[in-house]
């Protein structure tokens, strides 16, 4: 607070930068007429992710508690770019994630010898699903993870989960618990008890969902809350009209990308957090797929024109590329291309479209189908 003038200045600065970039390629957000092609530099982004994955043993030892996340972002970005990783990368990833598995609980930790935690459990399960092979899924201890998730349920706040023992609790921990339970086929009444009601209390007066009750509506928390409710088949607890009105107001009129909160700057990661809410709410409200609730071409233009570095992607002009924004902005572009009726992509004809992403898990769709089938076959012991 207290820096409204500063925020307005920043907003004008970013708008101007994006307008200049659109001007270079003669992109007009209203008419969609552009002379130069917008290009997804697939090969460079693949090299960016592969190079990082191949230096795995060195880089993971310096990133303290987010190692399964790093692996998930890189592998997911490669899958979205339609790149199949080698068996060697698969083996090394499985081996490393096995070292992040807590021997006592079976849940995953942020790195070897750390405490079990819901966020790296989600990231590790998602990375293993992305590897698309039985030997990756085999290392998951479903019963252990179920017990861990139940032990994270708060006694003092009904329907909330802590991230780890004595840890913080917010909408992210709910999503990690519910989405992991769902894909592993362990989502039951005991895990779901009081969760929908708690999420409903976090829907703000604006219509989006906050981290906790009375919190500010936020793109990331809104995704976590909505996806969790869809997985539990309990979206009835939300005011969906209000949620819809908040979501459709996230697309910036000049930049074309989404922001994550009212009066905040555009950021490419919300291309996924907000963008993936649209197929979910369309499904829940029975809105035909071919109807777009935002402008998918303008969203793609923002990511591809304003957020591509020579290698990798970033949040907004002026930033440096990172793995998180590479994965989440590509995820958002995949939804923009694939979830609005016939495939719509803005870049040069003949280029390969991004792989369709699953809006509930943020893993490429056919990997989700494979994992579901795999776990359905195996009884929980
Ligand atoms: Zn971001």
mmCIF file of N, CA and C and ligand atoms in Angstrom, residues 267-270 273 315-316 324-325, ligand 1:
data_model
loop_
_atom_site.group_PDB
_atom_site.id
_atom_site.type_symbol
_atom_site.label_atom_id
_atom_site.label_comp_id
_atom_site.label_asym_id
_atom_site.label_seq_id
_atom_site.Cartn_x
_atom_site.Cartn_y
_atom_site.Cartn_z
ATOM 1 N N UNK A 267 1.502 -10.691 -16.141
ATOM 2 C CA UNK A 267 2.590 -11.633 -15.831
ATOM 3 C C UNK A 267 2.276 -12.935 -16.577
ATOM 4 N N UNK A 268 3.268 -13.446 -17.314
ATOM 5 C CA UNK A 268 2.997 -14.595 -18.188
ATOM 6 C C UNK A 268 2.606 -15.864 -17.439
ATOM 7 N N UNK A 269 2.971 -16.012 -16.146
ATOM 8 C CA UNK A 269 2.606 -17.265 -15.460
ATOM 9 C C UNK A 269 1.091 -17.380 -15.274
ATOM 10 N N UNK A 270 0.395 -16.213 -15.231
ATOM 11 C CA UNK A 270 -1.076 -16.274 -15.106
ATOM 12 C C UNK A 270 -1.738 -16.766 -16.391
ATOM 13 N N UNK A 273 -2.318 -19.998 -14.733
ATOM 14 C CA UNK A 273 -3.161 -19.973 -13.512
ATOM 15 C C UNK A 273 -4.570 -19.469 -13.810
ATOM 16 N N UNK A 315 8.458 -13.348 -17.284
ATOM 17 C CA UNK A 315 7.130 -12.871 -16.873
ATOM 18 C C UNK A 315 6.645 -11.640 -17.623
ATOM 19 N N UNK A 316 7.532 -10.668 -17.822
ATOM 20 C CA UNK A 316 7.148 -9.436 -18.510
ATOM 21 C C UNK A 316 8.394 -8.793 -19.095
ATOM 22 N N UNK A 324 10.300 -21.599 -14.152
ATOM 23 C CA UNK A 324 8.894 -21.499 -13.739
ATOM 24 C C UNK A 324 8.069 -20.777 -14.812
ATOM 25 N N UNK A 325 8.538 -19.591 -15.248
ATOM 26 C CA UNK A 325 7.747 -18.849 -16.242
ATOM 27 C C UNK A 325 7.760 -19.547 -17.602
HETATM 28 ZN ZN1 LIG B 1 4.832 -14.823 -12.675
#
